[in-house]
Amino acid sequence: MQKTTTVHDCAVIRLPNIESDRKGSLTYVYNNAHVPFAVRRVYYLYDVPAGSLRGGHAHKDLLQFIVAASGSFDVIVRDGEESRTFSLNRPFYGLFIPCLIWRELTNFSGGSISLVLASLPYDEQDYLRDFGEFTRYKGGQPQ
Ligand code: TYD
């Protein structure tokens, strides 16, 4: 993955959904088909109190795909120059975030669940948790 990512590399991807009035709906995700990477980890945020801010960091190498599996929330992404806000509110849409993009999750609705598909195992060394450190690290990447 190129280190010169911008917020314009973030993209909402529509997933397949099979609807049935009788049985409810179903969505599925395949590696390298619906998400542009192989999923190696799944985690989810739940019981998030209204008004909470999650995220507030970037990743050096990790690729992520974030789905509002229930309820809604906003994802604010920043690349050091521009920012964009994506509102996620249906389980068949997800936001792809490449590496080296700062993200914040906010405006959680009550009972919302943020499902995250990730390209790598958890590694604290992959985190950039300070915005200044993030911009310096990104600026130091080869163009
Ligand atoms: P963090 O990624 O900082 O959460 P958020 O940005 O949503 O606030 O993770 C919170 C805590 O959970 C932190 O101590 C690391 C731990 N954690 C894991 O152990 N494994 C994981 O896969 C994730 C995502 C977090």
GROMACS .gro file of C-alpha atoms and ligand atoms in nm:
model
  168
    1MET     CA    1   0.000   0.000   0.000
    2GLN     CA    2   0.129   0.341  -0.098
    3LYS     CA    3   0.214   0.562   0.199
    4THR     CA    4   0.101   0.876   0.017
    5THR     CA    5  -0.263   0.798   0.082
    6THR     CA    6  -0.518   1.078   0.089
    7VAL     CA    7  -0.872   1.098   0.216
    8HIS     CA    8  -0.980   1.046  -0.146
    9ASP     CA    9  -0.850   0.688  -0.121
   10CYS     CA   10  -1.117   0.623   0.141
   11ALA     CA   11  -1.426   0.482  -0.023
   12VAL     CA   12  -1.771   0.363   0.072
   13ILE     CA   13  -1.824   0.019  -0.076
   14ARG     CA   14  -2.166  -0.134  -0.116
   15LEU     CA   15  -2.184  -0.496  -0.011
   16PRO     CA   16  -2.423  -0.759  -0.142
   17ASN     CA   17  -2.746  -0.787   0.053
   18ILE     CA   18  -3.011  -1.051   0.026
   19GLU     CA   19  -3.344  -0.924   0.148
   20SER     CA   20  -3.640  -1.126   0.249
   21ASP     CA   21  -3.959  -0.977   0.394
   22ARG     CA   22  -4.014  -1.300   0.582
   23LYS     CA   23  -3.666  -1.380   0.710
   24GLY     CA   24  -3.482  -1.047   0.730
   25SER     CA   25  -3.165  -0.950   0.545
   26LEU     CA   26  -2.820  -1.096   0.501
   27THR     CA   27  -2.489  -0.945   0.388
   28TYR     CA   28  -2.164  -1.129   0.316
   29VAL     CA   29  -1.805  -1.024   0.252
   30TYR     CA   30  -1.531  -1.201   0.058
   31ASN     CA   31  -1.159  -1.126   0.084
   32ASN     CA   32  -1.019  -0.933  -0.213
   33ALA     CA   33  -1.361  -0.914  -0.373
   34HIS     CA   34  -1.583  -0.688  -0.165
   35VAL     CA   35  -1.295  -0.560   0.047
   36PRO     CA   36  -0.965  -0.484  -0.130
   37PHE     CA   37  -0.751  -0.693   0.108
   38ALA     CA   38  -0.750  -1.024   0.292
   39VAL     CA   39  -0.920  -1.004   0.632
   40ARG     CA   40  -0.703  -1.131   0.917
   41ARG     CA   41  -0.890  -0.983   1.212
   42VAL     CA   42  -1.242  -0.877   1.299
   43TYR     CA   43  -1.336  -0.662   1.595
   44TYR     CA   44  -1.642  -0.465   1.691
   45LEU     CA   45  -1.733  -0.171   1.909
   46TYR     CA   46  -2.056  -0.188   2.106
   47ASP     CA   47  -2.212  -0.034   2.421
   48VAL     CA   48  -2.058   0.295   2.304
   49PRO     CA   49  -2.206   0.577   2.515
   50ALA     CA   50  -2.364   0.864   2.322
   51GLY     CA   51  -2.114   1.146   2.276
   52SER     CA   52  -1.811   0.915   2.276
   53LEU     CA   53  -1.523   0.960   2.039
   54ARG     CA   54  -1.341   0.644   1.928
   55GLY     CA   55  -1.044   0.611   1.700
   56GLY     CA   56  -0.826   0.918   1.716
   57HIS     CA   57  -0.533   0.745   1.557
   58ALA     CA   58  -0.384   0.625   1.228
   59HIS     CA   59  -0.211   0.302   1.130
   60LYS     CA   60   0.123   0.261   0.956
   61ASP     CA   61   0.029  -0.048   0.756
   62LEU     CA   62  -0.317  -0.164   0.856
   63LEU     CA   63  -0.606  -0.152   0.610
   64GLN     CA   64  -0.956  -0.143   0.751
   65PHE     CA   65  -1.315  -0.168   0.643
   66ILE     CA   66  -1.573  -0.028   0.885
   67VAL     CA   67  -1.941  -0.121   0.880
   68ALA     CA   68  -2.228   0.010   1.091
   69ALA     CA   69  -2.359  -0.340   1.162
   70SER     CA   70  -2.631  -0.175   1.371
   71GLY     CA   71  -2.733   0.186   1.418
   72SER     CA   72  -2.523   0.471   1.284
   73PHE     CA   73  -2.210   0.678   1.341
   74ASP     CA   74  -1.981   0.913   1.152
   75VAL     CA   75  -1.621   0.848   1.052
   76ILE     CA   76  -1.403   1.156   1.010
   77VAL     CA   77  -1.087   1.088   0.810
   78ARG     CA   78  -0.787   1.319   0.777
   79ASP     CA   79  -0.467   1.293   0.575
   80GLY     CA   80  -0.293   1.598   0.720
   81GLU     CA   81  -0.421   1.828   0.446
   82GLU     CA   82  -0.789   1.748   0.394
   83SER     CA   83  -1.065   1.587   0.593
   84ARG     CA   84  -1.386   1.406   0.494
   85THR     CA   85  -1.679   1.283   0.697
   86PHE     CA   86  -1.861   0.963   0.610
   87SER     CA   87  -2.194   0.873   0.773
   88LEU     CA   88  -2.248   0.501   0.802
   89ASN     CA   89  -2.599   0.386   0.880
   90ARG     CA   90  -2.676   0.063   0.690
   91PRO     CA   91  -2.509  -0.279   0.731
   92PHE     CA   92  -2.458  -0.322   0.356
   93TYR     CA   93  -2.227  -0.022   0.324
   94GLY     CA   94  -1.873  -0.008   0.458
   95LEU     CA   95  -1.592   0.244   0.455
   96PHE     CA   96  -1.251   0.134   0.329
   97ILE     CA   97  -0.966   0.319   0.501
   98PRO     CA   98  -0.612   0.265   0.369
   99CYS     CA   99  -0.303   0.298   0.585
  100LEU     CA  100  -0.180   0.636   0.711
  101ILE     CA  101  -0.519   0.799   0.737
  102TRP     CA  102  -0.620   0.954   1.069
  103ARG     CA  103  -0.972   0.847   1.172
  104GLU     CA  104  -1.222   0.940   1.439
  105LEU     CA  105  -1.557   0.773   1.500
  106THR     CA  106  -1.827   0.993   1.645
  107ASN     CA  107  -2.204   1.058   1.664
  108PHE     CA  108  -2.282   0.701   1.765
  109SER     CA  109  -2.651   0.625   1.783
  110GLY     CA  110  -2.775   0.428   2.083
  111GLY     CA  111  -2.710   0.056   2.046
  112SER     CA  112  -2.487   0.099   1.743
  113ILE     CA  113  -2.230  -0.163   1.652
  114SER     CA  114  -1.917  -0.075   1.456
  115LEU     CA  115  -1.785  -0.387   1.285
  116VAL     CA  116  -1.425  -0.356   1.166
  117LEU     CA  117  -1.253  -0.590   0.920
  118ALA     CA  118  -0.875  -0.552   0.938
  119SER     CA  119  -0.587  -0.669   0.721
  120LEU     CA  120  -0.343  -0.748   1.006
  121PRO     CA  121  -0.340  -0.877   1.362
  122TYR     CA  122  -0.347  -0.623   1.644
  123ASP     CA  123  -0.008  -0.456   1.689
  124GLU     CA  124   0.033  -0.148   1.906
  125GLN     CA  125   0.354  -0.066   1.709
  126ASP     CA  126   0.137  -0.006   1.403
  127TYR     CA  127  -0.054   0.277   1.574
  128LEU     CA  128   0.016   0.649   1.541
  129ARG     CA  129  -0.181   0.790   1.834
  130ASP     CA  130  -0.060   1.150   1.820
  131PHE     CA  131  -0.172   1.369   1.528
  132GLY     CA  132   0.162   1.554   1.513
  133GLU     CA  133   0.350   1.224   1.511
  134PHE     CA  134   0.113   1.106   1.234
  135THR     CA  135   0.182   1.406   1.007
  136ARG     CA  136   0.557   1.384   1.070
  137TYR     CA  137   0.558   1.009   0.997
  138LYS     CA  138   0.351   1.058   0.681
  139GLY     CA  139   0.568   1.347   0.566
  140GLY     CA  140   0.875   1.129   0.606
  141GLN     CA  141   0.743   0.859   0.375
  142PRO     CA  142   0.898   0.832   0.026
  143GLN     CA  143   0.681   1.005  -0.237
  144TYD     P1  144  -0.815   0.115   2.015
  144TYD     O1  145  -0.778   0.067   1.880
  144TYD     O2  146  -0.730   0.223   2.075
  144TYD     O3  147  -0.967   0.158   2.018
  144TYD     P2  148  -1.041   0.292   1.971
  144TYD     O4  149  -0.951   0.360   1.875
  144TYD     O5  150  -1.167   0.244   1.909
  144TYD     O6  151  -1.068   0.373   2.091
  144TYD     O7  152  -0.818  -0.010   2.112
  144TYD     C1  153  -0.868   0.001   2.246
  144TYD     C2  154  -0.796  -0.102   2.331
  144TYD     O8  155  -0.825  -0.234   2.283
  144TYD     C3  156  -0.644  -0.086   2.330
  144TYD     O9  157  -0.598  -0.112   2.462
  144TYD     C4  158  -0.597  -0.196   2.240
  144TYD     C5  159  -0.703  -0.302   2.252
  144TYD     N1  160  -0.725  -0.378   2.127
  144TYD     C6  161  -0.686  -0.511   2.121
  144TYD    O10  162  -0.632  -0.568   2.218
  144TYD     N2  163  -0.708  -0.581   2.006
  144TYD     C7  164  -0.764  -0.524   1.897
  144TYD    O11  165  -0.784  -0.590   1.792
  144TYD     C8  166  -0.803  -0.385   1.904
  144TYD     C9  167  -0.865  -0.315   1.787
  144TYD    C10  168  -0.781  -0.317   2.021
   0.00000   0.00000   0.00000
